[in-house]
Amino acid sequence: MSRIRYGQIGVGHAHASKLSVYRESDDYEVIGIVEPDPELRKRAEQSPVYRDLPWMTAEQLLNQPGLQVVGVETRVGDLLDTAGMCVAAGKHIHLDKPAGESFPQYQRILAEAARQKLAVQMGYMYRYNPAVVMMRDFLQKGWLGEPFEVHCVMSKLMSAGARQSLVEYTGGTMFELGCHLIDLVIGVLGGPQQVHAYPRHSSPIEDTLLDNMLAVFEYPKATATIRSSVDEVDGFARRHFVVCGNEGTFHIQPLDNPKAKVAFHTAHGDYRKGYQEIEFPKYRRYVDDAADLAKIVRQEKEPDFTYEHDLAVQRSVLRASGLPVA
């Protein structure tokens, strides 16, 4: 089977180095990289992630023969303009998160992608986390019953200098970090009826970053709380996602190298009644995302995450960040 020709526009996103996953994959042939900012390009040229790749303009990349997929990894403020350009050129895209601040622009991009039957895979990094995949499977089987509570945290500790990369986001840490969790919440409960945002600046560091944020999502029979800060000591270790249903609870912690504690009201398969711990193999982000996108591009399967899901996520991200949707 021929390899999928892949190119990347931008190295300014925090997760742009995921290009290494595509370079190592047998599914893809990475044919070029684009970065118009000379400082960003200079730094990227020192990284083995981009070594020996041809640098080109966006126009040159989009006109490469056989190009099928573009990874959009620009600074967040440029994501939607770049995504729109790629979709207009008839390319499938992997679009990193969050999907900008203009919901109408994002709607137009997805509508055009749908018209052309193009994939727009969002770069939410926990979608194919093995604990999350298991949680979705248990929910689908009905082993957790009807969810009535979701509680999750996505935090870390950042220095004054590192925080400067987030200050530009008026939506604070919920917009840049919490969006990963909101993607999972929407996957479990769907779009919320109401969203209540509680943004705070809690650090003694004197900047304008909303660094400690809480959002509460309301549903007819459930609530979800999402917390995200950059003030928490060893915050990576406490990143977690908990689903409580009337038949069981699924608690993932930590998220990045996942472990789970699961409680069942009654035994299911190999799992007993009550709490038990589940361990998973070492997980590397984006490997399964890239493999899944290859199957979608080759028309071997439909996307696991629909345009409607992604619109519901982005609408909720904006509301949870205290930003307008219209």
Short mmCIF file of C-alpha atoms in Angstrom, two decimals:
data_model
loop_
_atom_site.label_atom_id
_atom_site.label_comp_id
_atom_site.label_asym_id
_atom_site.label_seq_id
_atom_site.Cartn_x
_atom_site.Cartn_y
_atom_site.Cartn_z
CA MET A 1 0.00 0.00 0.00
CA SER A 2 1.42 3.38 -0.99
CA ARG A 3 2.41 5.77 1.76
CA ILE A 4 0.34 8.89 2.39
CA ARG A 5 2.14 12.09 1.42
CA TYR A 6 2.17 14.43 4.43
CA GLY A 7 3.41 17.96 4.99
CA GLN A 8 3.37 20.30 7.96
CA ILE A 9 2.70 24.02 8.12
CA GLY A 10 4.09 25.70 11.21
CA VAL A 11 6.44 24.84 14.06
CA GLY A 12 5.08 27.43 16.48
CA HIS A 13 2.52 25.22 18.24
CA ALA A 14 3.52 23.63 21.53
CA HIS A 15 2.90 20.16 20.03
CA ALA A 16 4.47 20.74 16.59
CA SER A 17 7.19 18.19 17.32
CA LYS A 18 4.61 15.42 16.86
CA LEU A 19 5.89 15.44 13.27
CA SER A 20 8.35 12.80 14.48
CA VAL A 21 5.42 10.36 14.77
CA TYR A 22 4.59 10.78 11.09
CA ARG A 23 8.23 10.52 10.06
CA GLU A 24 8.56 7.20 11.91
CA SER A 25 5.26 5.77 10.64
CA ASP A 26 5.12 3.33 7.74
CA ASP A 27 1.82 4.94 6.74
CA TYR A 28 3.29 8.33 5.85
CA GLU A 29 5.91 9.98 3.70
CA VAL A 30 6.71 13.45 5.07
CA ILE A 31 7.58 15.62 2.08
CA GLY A 32 8.07 19.12 3.47
CA ILE A 33 7.82 21.66 6.26
CA VAL A 34 6.69 25.30 6.21
CA GLU A 35 7.57 28.08 8.66
CA PRO A 36 7.55 31.70 7.47
CA ASP A 37 8.81 33.14 10.78
CA PRO A 38 12.64 33.25 10.53
CA GLU A 39 13.23 32.92 14.28
CA LEU A 40 10.92 29.92 14.64
CA ARG A 41 12.50 28.30 11.59
CA LYS A 42 16.01 28.91 12.90
CA ARG A 43 15.21 27.16 16.18
CA ALA A 44 13.43 24.30 14.42
CA GLU A 45 16.38 23.69 12.13
CA GLN A 46 18.42 22.73 15.21
CA SER A 47 15.91 20.01 16.15
CA PRO A 48 16.23 16.40 14.93
CA VAL A 49 12.44 16.41 14.42
CA TYR A 50 12.87 18.52 11.26
CA ARG A 51 16.32 17.34 10.16
CA ASP A 52 16.82 16.73 6.42
CA LEU A 53 13.30 17.84 5.49
CA PRO A 54 12.90 20.33 2.64
CA TRP A 55 11.73 23.76 3.79
CA MET A 56 9.26 25.47 1.47
CA THR A 57 6.49 28.04 1.33
CA ALA A 58 2.87 27.12 2.01
CA GLU A 59 2.09 27.60 -1.67
CA GLN A 60 4.90 25.26 -2.66
CA LEU A 61 3.80 22.60 -0.18
CA LEU A 62 0.14 22.71 -1.18
CA ASN A 63 1.16 22.26 -4.81
CA GLN A 64 3.39 19.25 -4.18
CA PRO A 65 2.26 16.33 -6.37
CA GLY A 66 0.20 13.79 -4.47
CA LEU A 67 0.07 15.72 -1.19
CA GLN A 68 -2.90 14.34 0.78
CA VAL A 69 -2.61 15.49 4.41
CA VAL A 70 -1.32 18.65 6.06
CA GLY A 71 -0.51 18.97 9.74
CA VAL A 72 -1.48 22.48 10.91
CA GLU A 73 0.96 23.30 13.74
CA THR A 74 1.20 27.10 13.69
CA ARG A 75 0.83 29.40 16.65
CA VAL A 76 -2.75 29.15 17.93
CA GLY A 77 -3.69 32.55 16.50
CA ASP A 78 -2.86 31.35 12.97
CA LEU A 79 -4.43 27.87 13.14
CA LEU A 80 -7.78 28.67 11.54
CA ASP A 81 -6.45 30.78 8.68
CA THR A 82 -3.97 28.04 7.83
CA ALA A 83 -6.57 25.29 8.18
CA GLY A 84 -8.94 27.16 5.88
CA MET A 85 -6.22 27.52 3.25
CA CYS A 86 -5.45 23.79 3.36
CA VAL A 87 -9.08 22.70 3.17
CA ALA A 88 -9.69 25.11 0.29
CA ALA A 89 -6.79 23.37 -1.49
CA GLY A 90 -8.58 20.04 -1.03
CA LYS A 91 -6.30 18.56 1.63
CA HIS A 92 -7.15 16.47 4.68
CA ILE A 93 -5.76 18.10 7.82
CA HIS A 94 -4.61 17.33 11.32
CA LEU A 95 -5.46 20.57 13.14
CA ASP A 96 -3.86 21.20 16.47
CA LYS A 97 -5.84 22.54 19.38
CA PRO A 98 -7.71 24.61 20.34
CA ALA A 99 -9.52 25.58 17.14
CA GLY A 100 -8.87 29.33 17.45
CA GLU A 101 -11.16 31.96 18.92
CA SER A 102 -13.56 32.48 16.00
CA PHE A 103 -16.34 29.90 16.14
CA PRO A 104 -17.96 31.12 12.88
CA GLN A 105 -14.66 30.70 11.02
CA TYR A 106 -14.25 27.19 12.41
CA GLN A 107 -17.81 26.37 11.35
CA ARG A 108 -17.07 27.50 7.81
CA ILE A 109 -13.91 25.38 7.65
CA LEU A 110 -15.74 22.25 8.80
CA ALA A 111 -18.62 22.93 6.42
CA GLU A 112 -16.21 23.17 3.50
CA ALA A 113 -14.39 20.03 4.66
CA ALA A 114 -17.70 18.20 4.81
CA ARG A 115 -18.59 19.40 1.31
CA GLN A 116 -15.31 18.02 -0.03
CA LYS A 117 -15.43 14.90 2.19
CA LEU A 118 -12.15 15.86 3.87
CA ALA A 119 -10.99 14.75 7.30
CA VAL A 120 -10.30 17.39 9.95
CA GLN A 121 -8.66 15.52 12.80
CA MET A 122 -8.26 17.61 15.95
CA GLY A 123 -5.07 17.31 17.98
CA TYR A 124 -6.62 16.51 21.36
CA MET A 125 -3.95 14.30 22.84
CA TYR A 126 -5.99 11.95 25.04
CA ARG A 127 -8.43 10.61 22.44
CA TYR A 128 -6.47 7.39 21.91
CA ASN A 129 -4.98 7.14 25.38
CA PRO A 130 -5.51 3.43 26.24
CA ALA A 131 -7.31 4.22 29.51
CA VAL A 132 -9.67 6.58 27.69
CA VAL A 133 -10.27 3.97 24.98
CA MET A 134 -11.14 1.41 27.69
CA MET A 135 -13.42 3.90 29.45
CA ARG A 136 -15.33 4.53 26.20
CA ASP A 137 -15.64 0.78 25.67
CA PHE A 138 -17.06 0.26 29.17
CA LEU A 139 -19.52 3.11 28.65
CA GLN A 140 -20.64 1.65 25.32
CA LYS A 141 -21.15 -1.77 26.92
CA GLY A 142 -23.24 -0.16 29.66
CA TRP A 143 -20.94 -1.38 32.42
CA LEU A 144 -20.81 2.07 34.04
CA GLY A 145 -24.54 2.66 33.65
CA GLU A 146 -25.80 6.21 33.12
CA PRO A 147 -23.15 8.83 33.91
CA PHE A 148 -24.20 11.44 36.47
CA GLU A 149 -20.83 13.04 37.28
CA VAL A 150 -17.58 13.83 35.51
CA HIS A 151 -14.71 15.44 37.38
CA CYS A 152 -11.37 16.23 35.78
CA VAL A 153 -8.19 18.25 36.27
CA MET A 154 -5.52 19.34 33.77
CA SER A 155 -2.80 21.32 35.53
CA LYS A 156 0.93 21.87 35.80
CA LEU A 157 3.42 24.34 37.28
CA MET A 158 4.93 27.02 35.04
CA SER A 159 7.65 29.56 35.75
CA ALA A 160 7.17 33.28 35.15
CA GLY A 161 9.07 33.01 31.88
CA ALA A 162 7.21 29.97 30.61
CA ARG A 163 3.85 31.61 31.40
CA GLN A 164 4.52 34.28 28.80
CA SER A 165 3.65 31.81 26.06
CA LEU A 166 0.09 31.65 27.50
CA VAL A 167 -0.48 35.30 28.34
CA GLU A 168 -1.66 35.99 24.80
CA TYR A 169 -4.66 33.69 25.33
CA THR A 170 -7.53 35.71 26.77
CA GLY A 171 -9.18 32.38 27.57
CA GLY A 172 -6.37 31.48 29.96
CA THR A 173 -5.44 27.97 30.98
CA MET A 174 -8.87 26.55 30.20
CA PHE A 175 -8.49 27.57 26.56
CA GLU A 176 -4.97 26.17 26.14
CA LEU A 177 -4.91 23.22 28.58
CA GLY A 178 -8.44 22.45 29.71
CA CYS A 179 -9.61 22.00 26.12
CA HIS A 180 -8.11 18.49 26.15
CA LEU A 181 -10.46 17.52 28.98
CA ILE A 182 -13.47 19.24 27.43
CA ASP A 183 -13.00 17.02 24.37
CA LEU A 184 -13.32 13.99 26.66
CA VAL A 185 -16.29 15.41 28.59
CA ILE A 186 -18.22 16.00 25.37
CA GLY A 187 -17.39 12.44 24.33
CA VAL A 188 -18.98 11.10 27.52
CA LEU A 189 -21.93 13.46 28.06
CA GLY A 190 -22.40 15.34 24.79
CA GLY A 191 -22.84 19.10 24.52
CA PRO A 192 -23.89 20.78 27.79
CA GLN A 193 -27.10 22.72 28.33
CA GLN A 194 -25.27 25.42 30.30
CA VAL A 195 -21.62 26.32 30.89
CA HIS A 196 -20.48 28.36 33.89
CA ALA A 197 -16.93 29.72 33.80
CA TYR A 198 -14.96 30.76 36.90
CA PRO A 199 -11.70 32.33 35.70
CA ARG A 200 -9.11 33.43 38.27
CA HIS A 201 -5.59 34.82 38.46
CA SER A 202 -4.20 33.18 41.60
CA SER A 203 -0.41 33.32 41.27
CA PRO A 204 1.75 36.01 42.92
CA ILE A 205 3.43 36.36 39.52
CA GLU A 206 2.34 39.73 38.16
CA ASP A 207 1.04 38.99 34.68
CA THR A 208 -2.42 38.94 33.12
CA LEU A 209 -2.74 35.18 32.72
CA LEU A 210 -5.95 33.58 33.95
CA ASP A 211 -3.96 30.81 35.57
CA ASN A 212 -6.55 29.05 37.74
CA MET A 213 -9.80 28.18 36.01
CA LEU A 214 -12.91 26.16 36.74
CA ALA A 215 -15.84 25.38 34.46
CA VAL A 216 -19.08 23.66 35.39
CA PHE A 217 -21.15 21.98 32.68
CA GLU A 218 -24.84 21.36 33.30
CA TYR A 219 -26.84 18.44 31.86
CA PRO A 220 -30.39 17.25 32.60
CA LYS A 221 -29.14 14.40 34.82
CA ALA A 222 -25.43 15.12 35.21
CA THR A 223 -22.80 17.72 35.97
CA ALA A 224 -19.16 17.99 34.93
CA THR A 225 -16.39 20.03 36.53
CA ILE A 226 -13.20 20.87 34.67
CA ARG A 227 -10.24 22.49 36.42
CA SER A 228 -7.08 23.79 34.79
CA SER A 229 -4.22 25.75 36.33
CA VAL A 230 -0.50 26.36 35.88
CA ASP A 231 0.04 26.93 39.61
CA GLU A 232 -0.01 23.33 40.85
CA VAL A 233 3.17 21.71 42.17
CA ASP A 234 3.76 18.43 40.29
CA GLY A 235 0.47 18.99 38.53
CA PHE A 236 1.15 16.32 35.90
CA ALA A 237 0.83 13.62 38.54
CA ARG A 238 -2.66 14.77 39.57
CA ARG A 239 -4.09 15.14 36.08
CA HIS A 240 -7.14 12.93 36.12
CA PHE A 241 -10.48 12.13 34.53
CA VAL A 242 -13.29 10.51 36.52
CA VAL A 243 -16.65 9.25 35.26
CA CYS A 244 -19.25 8.18 37.81
CA GLY A 245 -22.24 6.20 36.54
CA ASN A 246 -25.01 4.47 38.42
CA GLU A 247 -23.36 1.10 37.71
CA GLY A 248 -19.70 1.97 38.11
CA THR A 249 -16.88 4.52 38.35
CA PHE A 250 -13.86 4.87 36.07
CA HIS A 251 -10.98 6.95 37.49
CA ILE A 252 -7.94 7.63 35.29
CA GLN A 253 -4.89 9.08 37.11
CA PRO A 254 -2.40 10.09 35.96
CA LEU A 255 -3.55 10.83 32.44
CA ASP A 256 -0.23 11.10 30.64
CA ASN A 257 1.16 7.70 31.66
CA PRO A 258 -2.23 6.25 32.48
CA LYS A 259 -3.41 4.07 35.29
CA ALA A 260 -7.05 3.46 36.19
CA LYS A 261 -9.12 2.49 39.21
CA VAL A 262 -12.46 0.99 38.29
CA ALA A 263 -15.39 0.10 40.53
CA PHE A 264 -18.36 -1.99 39.39
CA HIS A 265 -21.70 -2.53 41.10
CA THR A 266 -21.70 -6.06 39.68
CA ALA A 267 -18.96 -8.17 38.08
CA HIS A 268 -18.38 -7.87 34.31
CA GLY A 269 -16.20 -10.22 32.29
CA ASP A 270 -12.79 -10.48 33.94
CA TYR A 271 -13.62 -7.65 36.36
CA ARG A 272 -14.99 -8.22 39.86
CA LYS A 273 -17.46 -6.18 41.88
CA GLY A 274 -15.90 -3.20 43.68
CA TYR A 275 -12.64 -1.36 43.05
CA GLN A 276 -9.69 -2.75 41.15
CA GLU A 277 -6.62 -1.20 39.54
CA ILE A 278 -5.76 -1.47 35.86
CA GLU A 279 -2.31 -0.77 34.43
CA PHE A 280 -1.51 0.00 30.80
CA PRO A 281 1.61 -0.25 28.62
CA LYS A 282 3.72 2.86 28.19
CA TYR A 283 1.74 5.25 26.00
CA ARG A 284 3.18 7.60 23.39
CA ARG A 285 0.94 10.44 22.30
CA TYR A 286 -0.29 10.76 18.71
CA VAL A 287 0.89 7.38 17.39
CA ASP A 288 -2.64 5.97 17.37
CA ASP A 289 -4.07 9.27 16.12
CA ALA A 290 -1.77 9.14 13.09
CA ALA A 291 -2.65 5.50 12.41
CA ASP A 292 -6.36 6.27 12.65
CA LEU A 293 -6.08 9.23 10.29
CA ALA A 294 -4.34 7.01 7.74
CA LYS A 295 -7.30 4.62 7.77
CA ILE A 296 -9.74 7.52 7.32
CA VAL A 297 -7.76 8.97 4.40
CA ARG A 298 -7.67 5.54 2.76
CA GLN A 299 -11.45 5.26 3.30
CA GLU A 300 -11.05 2.15 5.42
CA LYS A 301 -13.23 3.59 8.20
CA GLU A 302 -15.34 6.56 9.22
CA PRO A 303 -13.92 9.07 11.74
CA ASP A 304 -14.48 8.26 15.41
CA PHE A 305 -15.06 11.98 16.06
CA THR A 306 -17.57 13.75 13.85
CA TYR A 307 -17.69 17.36 12.71
CA GLU A 308 -20.64 17.76 15.10
CA HIS A 309 -18.59 16.48 18.03
CA ASP A 310 -15.77 18.90 17.23
CA LEU A 311 -18.16 21.84 16.94
CA ALA A 312 -19.69 20.97 20.31
CA VAL A 313 -16.19 20.79 21.82
CA GLN A 314 -15.12 24.16 20.43
CA ARG A 315 -18.37 25.84 21.48
CA SER A 316 -17.85 24.50 25.01
CA VAL A 317 -14.14 25.43 25.08
CA LEU A 318 -14.99 29.03 24.29
CA ARG A 319 -17.76 29.22 26.87
CA ALA A 320 -15.65 27.54 29.55
CA SER A 321 -12.89 30.06 28.81
CA GLY A 322 -15.24 33.02 29.17
CA LEU A 323 -15.00 33.81 25.45
CA PRO A 324 -17.85 34.65 23.04
CA VAL A 325 -19.17 32.01 20.66
CA ALA A 326 -21.07 34.19 18.19
#
